[in-house]
Every structure is written in structure tokens, then in C-alpha cells.
Coordinates of C-alpha atoms and ligand atoms in Angstrom, one line a residue:
M1 CA -115.4 -29.9 -101.5
T2 CA -115.5 -33.7 -101.0
D3 CA -116.3 -35.1 -97.6
T4 CA -114.2 -38.2 -98.0
T5 CA -111.0 -38.3 -95.9
F6 CA -107.9 -38.9 -98.0
T7 CA -104.5 -40.0 -96.8
P8 CA -102.2 -36.9 -96.7
R9 CA -100.2 -37.6 -99.8
V10 CA -97.9 -35.5 -101.9
F11 CA -97.2 -36.0 -105.6
S12 CA -95.1 -33.9 -107.9
G13 CA -93.0 -34.4 -111.0
I14 CA -90.4 -32.8 -113.3
Q15 CA -90.0 -33.4 -117.0
P16 CA -86.7 -35.0 -118.1
S17 CA -86.8 -32.6 -121.1
G18 CA -83.3 -31.4 -120.5
G19 CA -80.8 -30.8 -117.7
L20 CA -82.2 -29.8 -114.3
T21 CA -82.0 -26.0 -113.6
L22 CA -81.7 -23.9 -110.4
G23 CA -85.4 -22.9 -111.1
N24 CA -86.5 -26.6 -110.9
Y25 CA -84.3 -27.0 -107.7
L26 CA -85.5 -24.0 -105.8
G27 CA -89.1 -23.9 -107.1
A28 CA -89.7 -27.6 -106.8
I29 CA -87.1 -30.1 -105.6
K30 CA -86.1 -28.2 -102.4
R31 CA -89.8 -28.1 -101.4
F32 CA -90.1 -31.8 -102.2
V33 CA -87.3 -32.6 -99.8
D34 CA -88.9 -30.4 -97.1
M35 CA -92.2 -32.1 -97.5
Q36 CA -90.6 -35.5 -97.4
N37 CA -88.8 -34.6 -94.2
E38 CA -91.8 -33.0 -92.5
G39 CA -93.2 -36.5 -91.9
T40 CA -96.8 -35.3 -92.4
Y41 CA -97.3 -36.8 -95.8
E42 CA -96.6 -39.9 -97.9
T43 CA -94.5 -38.5 -100.7
V44 CA -94.3 -39.7 -104.3
Y45 CA -91.9 -37.9 -106.8
C46 CA -91.7 -38.6 -110.4
M47 CA -89.7 -38.2 -113.6
V48 CA -92.5 -37.4 -116.0
D49 CA -91.0 -38.9 -119.2
L50 CA -94.3 -39.2 -121.0
H51 CA -94.6 -35.4 -120.7
A52 CA -91.0 -34.9 -121.9
I53 CA -91.9 -36.0 -125.4
T54 CA -94.9 -33.7 -125.9
A55 CA -93.0 -30.5 -126.9
K56 CA -90.2 -31.6 -129.1
F57 CA -88.6 -34.7 -130.5
L58 CA -86.0 -36.1 -128.1
D59 CA -83.7 -38.8 -129.4
P60 CA -84.0 -42.0 -127.3
E61 CA -80.5 -41.8 -125.8
T62 CA -81.0 -38.2 -124.7
L63 CA -84.4 -39.1 -123.1
R64 CA -82.8 -42.0 -121.2
R65 CA -79.8 -39.8 -120.1
N66 CA -82.1 -36.9 -119.0
T67 CA -84.3 -39.3 -117.0
R68 CA -81.4 -40.8 -115.2
E69 CA -79.8 -37.4 -114.6
L70 CA -83.1 -36.1 -113.2
A71 CA -83.3 -39.1 -110.9
A72 CA -79.7 -38.4 -109.8
G73 CA -80.7 -34.8 -109.2
F74 CA -83.6 -35.8 -107.0
I75 CA -81.5 -38.2 -104.9
A76 CA -78.5 -35.9 -104.7
S77 CA -80.8 -33.0 -103.5
G78 CA -82.1 -35.1 -100.6
I79 CA -84.9 -37.2 -101.9
N80 CA -84.4 -40.4 -100.0
P81 CA -85.9 -43.6 -101.7
E82 CA -86.3 -45.1 -98.2
K83 CA -88.7 -42.2 -97.3
S84 CA -90.3 -41.3 -100.7
I85 CA -91.5 -43.3 -103.6
L86 CA -89.3 -42.2 -106.6
I87 CA -90.5 -43.3 -110.0
N88 CA -90.3 -42.8 -113.7
Q89 CA -93.8 -42.1 -115.1
S90 CA -93.8 -44.6 -117.9
Q91 CA -92.9 -47.5 -115.5
V92 CA -96.2 -47.0 -113.8
P93 CA -98.8 -47.6 -116.6
E94 CA -101.8 -46.5 -114.5
H95 CA -100.7 -42.8 -115.1
A96 CA -101.4 -43.1 -118.9
Q97 CA -104.4 -45.3 -118.4
L98 CA -106.1 -42.8 -116.1
G99 CA -104.9 -40.1 -118.4
W100 CA -107.1 -41.6 -121.2
I101 CA -110.2 -41.5 -118.9
F102 CA -109.4 -37.8 -118.1
N103 CA -109.0 -37.0 -121.8
C104 CA -112.7 -37.9 -122.0
V105 CA -113.6 -35.8 -118.9
A106 CA -111.7 -32.6 -119.8
R107 CA -113.2 -30.3 -122.3
M108 CA -111.4 -28.9 -125.4
G109 CA -112.2 -25.4 -124.2
W110 CA -110.5 -25.9 -120.9
M111 CA -107.3 -27.2 -122.5
G112 CA -107.3 -24.4 -125.1
R113 CA -107.2 -21.8 -122.3
M114 CA -104.0 -23.2 -120.7
T115 CA -101.3 -20.5 -120.9
Q116 CA -98.6 -23.1 -121.1
W117 CA -100.2 -24.6 -124.1
K118 CA -100.4 -21.2 -125.8
D119 CA -96.8 -20.4 -124.9
K120 CA -95.4 -23.8 -126.0
A121 CA -97.5 -24.2 -129.1
G122 CA -96.7 -20.6 -130.1
K123 CA -98.2 -19.3 -133.3
N124 CA -98.1 -22.6 -135.1
A125 CA -100.6 -24.6 -132.9
E126 CA -101.5 -26.8 -135.9
A127 CA -98.0 -28.3 -135.9
A128 CA -98.0 -28.9 -132.1
S129 CA -98.5 -32.5 -130.9
L130 CA -101.8 -33.8 -129.6
G131 CA -99.9 -34.8 -126.5
L132 CA -98.9 -31.2 -125.8
F133 CA -102.6 -30.2 -125.9
A134 CA -103.6 -33.1 -123.7
Y135 CA -100.7 -32.6 -121.3
P136 CA -102.7 -31.1 -118.4
A137 CA -105.2 -34.1 -118.4
L138 CA -102.2 -36.5 -118.1
M139 CA -100.8 -34.3 -115.3
A140 CA -104.2 -34.5 -113.5
A141 CA -104.0 -38.3 -113.8
D142 CA -100.4 -38.3 -112.5
I143 CA -101.7 -36.6 -109.4
L144 CA -105.1 -38.2 -109.0
V145 CA -104.0 -41.8 -109.6
Y146 CA -102.4 -41.5 -106.1
H147 CA -105.4 -39.6 -104.7
A148 CA -102.7 -37.0 -103.9
T149 CA -103.9 -34.3 -101.6
H150 CA -101.0 -31.8 -102.0
V151 CA -98.8 -30.9 -104.9
P152 CA -95.7 -28.7 -104.4
V153 CA -95.0 -26.8 -107.6
G154 CA -93.7 -23.5 -109.0
D155 CA -96.0 -20.6 -109.8
D156 CA -96.2 -21.6 -113.5
Q157 CA -98.1 -24.7 -112.7
K158 CA -101.0 -23.0 -110.8
Q159 CA -103.4 -23.1 -113.7
H160 CA -102.7 -26.8 -114.3
L161 CA -103.5 -27.5 -110.7
E162 CA -106.8 -25.6 -111.0
L163 CA -107.6 -27.8 -114.1
T164 CA -106.8 -30.9 -112.0
R165 CA -109.5 -29.8 -109.5
D166 CA -111.9 -29.1 -112.4
I167 CA -111.4 -32.6 -113.7
A168 CA -111.8 -34.2 -110.3
T169 CA -115.0 -32.2 -109.7
K170 CA -116.5 -33.1 -113.1
F171 CA -115.6 -36.8 -112.7
N172 CA -117.1 -36.9 -109.2
H173 CA -120.2 -35.0 -110.4
D174 CA -120.8 -37.0 -113.7
Y175 CA -120.5 -40.4 -111.9
G176 CA -122.2 -39.3 -108.7
V177 CA -119.2 -40.3 -106.5
D178 CA -116.8 -38.7 -104.1
F179 CA -113.8 -40.6 -105.4
F180 CA -111.1 -38.1 -106.4
P181 CA -109.8 -35.5 -103.9
L182 CA -109.6 -31.8 -104.7
T183 CA -105.9 -31.5 -104.6
E184 CA -104.2 -28.4 -103.0
P185 CA -101.3 -26.7 -104.8
V186 CA -98.4 -25.8 -102.5
I187 CA -96.8 -22.8 -103.9
E188 CA -94.5 -21.3 -101.2
G189 CA -91.2 -19.6 -100.6
V190 CA -89.3 -16.8 -102.2
A191 CA -88.3 -18.9 -105.3
T192 CA -91.6 -19.9 -106.7
R193 CA -90.6 -18.2 -110.0
V194 CA -86.8 -18.1 -110.6
M195 CA -86.2 -15.9 -113.7
S196 CA -83.7 -16.1 -116.5
L197 CA -80.3 -14.6 -115.8
R198 CA -80.5 -12.9 -119.2
D199 CA -84.0 -11.5 -119.0
G200 CA -85.8 -10.9 -115.7
S201 CA -89.2 -11.1 -117.5
K202 CA -88.8 -14.8 -118.6
K203 CA -88.7 -17.8 -116.2
M204 CA -85.5 -19.8 -116.0
S205 CA -86.1 -22.8 -118.1
K206 CA -84.2 -25.9 -119.2
S207 CA -85.4 -25.5 -122.8
D208 CA -84.2 -21.8 -123.2
P209 CA -81.8 -21.8 -126.1
S210 CA -79.3 -19.7 -124.1
D211 CA -77.3 -21.7 -121.6
A212 CA -76.2 -18.4 -120.0
S213 CA -79.9 -17.8 -119.0
R214 CA -79.8 -20.6 -116.4
I215 CA -77.7 -22.4 -113.8
N216 CA -77.8 -26.1 -114.5
M217 CA -77.5 -28.4 -111.5
T218 CA -74.5 -30.0 -113.2
D219 CA -72.6 -26.7 -113.7
D220 CA -69.2 -26.6 -112.0
A221 CA -68.0 -23.8 -109.8
D222 CA -66.4 -21.9 -112.7
A223 CA -69.6 -22.1 -114.8
I224 CA -71.7 -20.9 -111.9
A225 CA -69.4 -18.0 -111.2
K226 CA -69.3 -17.0 -114.9
K227 CA -73.0 -17.1 -115.3
I228 CA -73.7 -15.1 -112.2
R229 CA -71.0 -12.5 -113.0
K230 CA -72.6 -12.1 -116.5
A231 CA -76.2 -12.0 -115.2
K232 CA -78.1 -9.0 -116.4
T233 CA -78.5 -6.3 -113.7
D234 CA -79.0 -2.6 -113.5
P235 CA -76.6 0.2 -112.5
D236 CA -78.2 0.9 -109.1
A237 CA -77.1 -0.3 -105.7
L238 CA -79.3 -2.8 -103.9
P239 CA -82.1 -1.2 -101.8
S240 CA -82.5 -1.9 -98.1
E241 CA -86.2 -2.7 -98.4
A242 CA -88.2 -5.0 -100.7
G243 CA -90.2 -2.0 -102.1
G244 CA -87.0 -0.8 -103.7
L245 CA -86.9 -3.9 -106.0
E246 CA -90.1 -2.9 -107.8
E247 CA -89.5 -2.4 -111.5
R248 CA -86.1 -4.1 -111.1
P249 CA -86.8 -7.7 -112.1
E250 CA -83.2 -8.7 -112.6
A251 CA -82.1 -7.3 -109.2
R252 CA -85.1 -8.9 -107.5
N253 CA -84.3 -12.3 -109.1
L254 CA -80.7 -12.4 -107.8
V255 CA -81.9 -11.4 -104.4
N256 CA -84.6 -14.0 -104.4
I257 CA -82.1 -16.7 -105.5
Y258 CA -79.8 -15.6 -102.6
A259 CA -82.7 -15.7 -100.2
A260 CA -83.8 -19.2 -101.3
L261 CA -80.3 -20.7 -101.2
A262 CA -79.5 -19.1 -97.8
E263 CA -83.0 -20.0 -96.5
M264 CA -83.5 -16.4 -95.5
S265 CA -86.3 -13.9 -96.1
L266 CA -85.9 -11.3 -98.8
E267 CA -86.0 -8.6 -96.1
D268 CA -83.1 -10.2 -94.2
V269 CA -81.0 -10.4 -97.4
L270 CA -81.6 -6.7 -98.1
R271 CA -80.8 -5.9 -94.5
D272 CA -77.4 -7.5 -94.9
H273 CA -76.7 -6.4 -98.5
G274 CA -78.7 -3.2 -99.0
G275 CA -76.5 -0.4 -100.3
Q276 CA -74.1 -2.8 -102.1
Q277 CA -73.4 -2.5 -105.8
F278 CA -73.7 -5.7 -107.9
G279 CA -69.9 -5.8 -108.0
Q280 CA -70.0 -6.7 -104.3
F281 CA -73.3 -8.7 -104.2
K282 CA -72.6 -11.0 -107.1
P283 CA -69.4 -12.5 -105.6
A284 CA -71.3 -13.2 -102.4
L285 CA -74.0 -14.9 -104.4
V286 CA -71.4 -16.9 -106.3
D287 CA -69.9 -18.1 -103.0
L288 CA -73.2 -19.1 -101.6
A289 CA -74.4 -20.8 -104.9
V290 CA -71.1 -22.8 -105.1
E291 CA -71.3 -23.8 -101.5
K292 CA -74.9 -25.1 -101.8
L293 CA -74.8 -26.5 -105.3
S294 CA -71.4 -28.2 -105.6
P295 CA -72.2 -31.1 -103.2
I296 CA -75.3 -31.8 -105.2
S297 CA -73.5 -31.7 -108.6
K298 CA -70.7 -34.0 -107.2
E299 CA -73.2 -36.5 -106.0
M300 CA -75.1 -36.3 -109.3
A301 CA -71.9 -37.1 -111.1
R302 CA -71.2 -40.1 -108.8
L303 CA -74.7 -41.5 -109.4
M304 CA -74.6 -40.9 -113.1
A305 CA -71.5 -43.1 -113.2
A306 CA -73.6 -45.9 -111.7
P307 CA -76.8 -45.9 -113.8
S308 CA -77.7 -49.4 -112.7
E309 CA -78.1 -48.1 -109.1
I310 CA -80.5 -45.4 -110.4
D311 CA -82.4 -48.0 -112.4
R312 CA -82.7 -50.3 -109.4
I313 CA -84.2 -47.4 -107.3
L314 CA -86.7 -46.6 -110.1
A315 CA -87.8 -50.2 -110.5
R316 CA -88.4 -50.5 -106.8
G317 CA -90.2 -47.2 -106.8
A318 CA -92.5 -48.4 -109.6
E319 CA -93.4 -51.5 -107.6
Q320 CA -94.3 -49.5 -104.5
A321 CA -96.2 -47.0 -106.6
R322 CA -98.3 -49.6 -108.3
E323 CA -99.6 -50.8 -104.9
I324 CA -101.3 -47.4 -104.7
T325 CA -102.2 -46.8 -108.3
A326 CA -103.5 -50.2 -109.4
P327 CA -106.5 -50.3 -107.0
I328 CA -107.3 -46.6 -107.7
L329 CA -107.4 -47.3 -111.5
A330 CA -109.4 -50.5 -111.0
K331 CA -112.0 -48.6 -108.9
T332 CA -112.1 -45.9 -111.6
Y333 CA -112.8 -48.4 -114.3
E334 CA -115.5 -49.9 -112.2
I335 CA -117.1 -46.5 -111.6
V336 CA -116.9 -45.7 -115.3
G337 CA -118.6 -49.0 -116.1
M338 CA -115.8 -51.0 -117.8
V339 CA -116.3 -54.7 -117.6
R340 CA -113.3 -56.2 -115.8
Ligands
LIG1 N1 -87.9 -21.0 -113.2 C1 -88.6 -21.7 -112.3 N2 -88.8 -21.2 -111.1 C2 -89.5 -21.9 -110.1 N3 -90.0 -23.1 -110.4 C3 -89.8 -23.7 -111.6 N4 -90.2 -24.8 -112.1 C4 -89.7 -24.9 -113.4 N5 -89.0 -23.8 -113.7 C5 -89.1 -23.0 -112.6 C6 -90.9 -25.9 -111.4 O1 -90.2 -27.1 -111.7 C7 -91.2 -28.1 -111.7 C8 -91.0 -29.0 -112.9 O2 -91.2 -28.3 -114.1 P1 -91.2 -29.1 -115.4 O3 -89.9 -29.7 -115.8 O4 -92.3 -30.2 -115.4 O5 -91.7 -28.2 -116.5 P2 -91.5 -26.6 -116.6 O6 -92.2 -25.9 -115.5 O7 -91.9 -26.3 -118.0 O8 -89.9 -26.4 -116.4 P3 -88.9 -25.9 -117.5 O9 -87.5 -26.0 -116.8 O10 -89.3 -24.6 -118.0 O11 -88.9 -27.1 -118.6 P4 -89.2 -27.0 -120.1 O12 -88.1 -26.0 -120.5 O13 -89.0 -28.4 -120.6 O14 -90.5 -26.5 -120.3 C9 -92.6 -27.5 -111.7 O15 -93.1 -27.5 -110.4 C10 -92.3 -26.1 -112.0 O16 -93.2 -25.2 -111.5

């Protein structure tokens, strides 16, 4: 552990690699909004566009649209640019600059053990980009270039957060400093892992080829209703206690989604809905999802029609961000021994 006291500061990001999903919303953005409003932390939230080009080629127009849509999703969900710094990663060059230093701190063996690398590179790792392999070192830089103390993420990012701590520890040790904090992951709530609507063993993901597997934050009420009605389930009624959801991943997923949207515990949802068949529970979930998500998708559509408003917010965010990141990068270069 480091002894230095760091300003309580939250950083987290989402890739503009496709449309925003309910998984991103419940697992990440909703937590971002809570942490912003708690008032305990300075909060910095980011569209990580440099990460979005690591996995597959995105044509430039798509990347631009995805980035603005994601920014619209953040704002429509309650991220307030007056309270949080909202940025696009490539507009704050210190992320990539510190990322290079961390490429030289992280070890090949560490990176090769990342399960997300193995999943995304698949069987043909030789054809994967170097950027995909180095992704967790850039992610560590995204976090540590703010000296962020806390990172709210979904369960799938836990290993990358451990690597961030390993990089900070090795840097501090190699250079004999107490400069980078050991950042804490914040993985909380019932929706840390929202699963695919078509397969309860796979996480809901924007890059899943099946659109029916996910709820997009831009889906209208009809699309939401159709996807939930068609969601894979089993023939049994809902149990009255959480133990009854074991070995029933699809049922558990729908109950978790309900609980997260309603801000209830799993137990309370089962107390209210236990004994119901899916024919009864799914319409209740549709009503709740439409009630909670429609205002967000409407506001996203309004913002998407005014892209210059989004661009202004991001330009201002980048200026605010650089007040934090420029001195941290300058100090890092000095520690490393780069002549300035
Ligand atoms: N299904 C999920 N349940 C809970 N949290 C989730 N997150 C993503 N999917 C779920 C959380 O969202 C944040 C941003 O993720 P990301 O866009 O950087 O990358 P990802 O985790 O790889 O998300 P996707 O949707 O699966 O993107 P693609 O398909 O491009 O890889 C993270 O905090 C993540 O935990």
C-alpha cells in the first residue's frame, strides 16, 4: 500500500465500439451517476475511443457516431458536465503518452494472461492487433493519469483493475517512488454482470452479432417489449427465494435486470413476483424497462440531433481533464528521467 494521500477521484470509461447496451447502463453508467451524486469524489468519465479501434476495424464515420452517441448516453443517463468531467480519450493526449510508459512497465506474461485478451483474440491471436494485446496497459494509464482512487466497473473488468494495481506497484517500486495510487475497483450491485437475453452464460455485449441478445439504450418501447418477450427462459415459475435461481441463469438474469432497474434487492423482487410464470413476469419487466429507459433514449435522440452541443461539452471536458493529467504526466517523465 502507498502512504501518500490521494484526492478521492473516480475514473471510468466505456468504449464507443457500438451502441450502448443495458449491460453498460446497469453495470457501469448507473453507478457512475450515483458516484457523481454522492459528492465524495471528483468524477471523470470517458469515451475510450482509442480502445474502440483495438478489436476490429471501425469506419471513421461509425466511430464518430458511436462516440457522440455514447456521450449522449452518458448525459441522458444523468452524467452532468457541471459536476463531472466528461471526455473523449483521444482529446486528452496524456492517456496515450502515459500508456507508452506503461507498455514498458507491464510484462508480456501479465498481458498474455488477461482473459479478455484470450476471449477477444480467440484462436487466431497472430492476427489480433498489437493494440488489443496492450489494451490493459492503456487502461491503466487512463486511470492512473488522473491518480484515480476508485473505478466503478462491471465484473468483467476486475482482472484489468488488478493489472492496473500491478503496474502502479511495479512503477513505484522500480523508480523508488510513491507516485501512483493503488486504485480500488468498485464492483457493486445486482447488475455487475448482465447476461445475454439469448444465452444466460454469455454477458450482454454491444459486439454480439445477435441484436436480440441485448437491449440497446436507443431501442424504442416496441423493440424493448419484443426482445424481453422473446428472451430465453425456462418452463418453471419464479422461485420465492434466491436459492431457487441456481442453475437457472436466464431466469436469474431477468430477475437481476428487474431488481437493478427498480433499485430493489433480488430478494424483494422474488418476494413480489415469486410463483409467477414468465408469461406474467415478462410484461411487468417490459413495463418497468420502458418506464426507466424511454426517457433516456428520448434525451439521447435529442442530443444526437445537436452534435455540436456534444462536441462543445467534450472540448470543455478535455480542457478540464488536462489540468489534472498534464502535471501528472510531466512528473512521470521527470521520474523516468526524460529530459524536459
Ligand atoms: N453485460 C454487462 N454487464 C455489466 N456490466 C457490463 N459492462 C459491459 N458489459 C456489461 C461494463 O461496461 C463498462 C464498459 O465496457 P466497455 O465498453 O469498455 O467494454 P466491454 O466490457 O467489453 O463491453 P461490451 O459491451 O462487451 O463491449 P464490446 O462488445 O465492444 O467488447 C465496463 O465497466 C464493463 O464492465
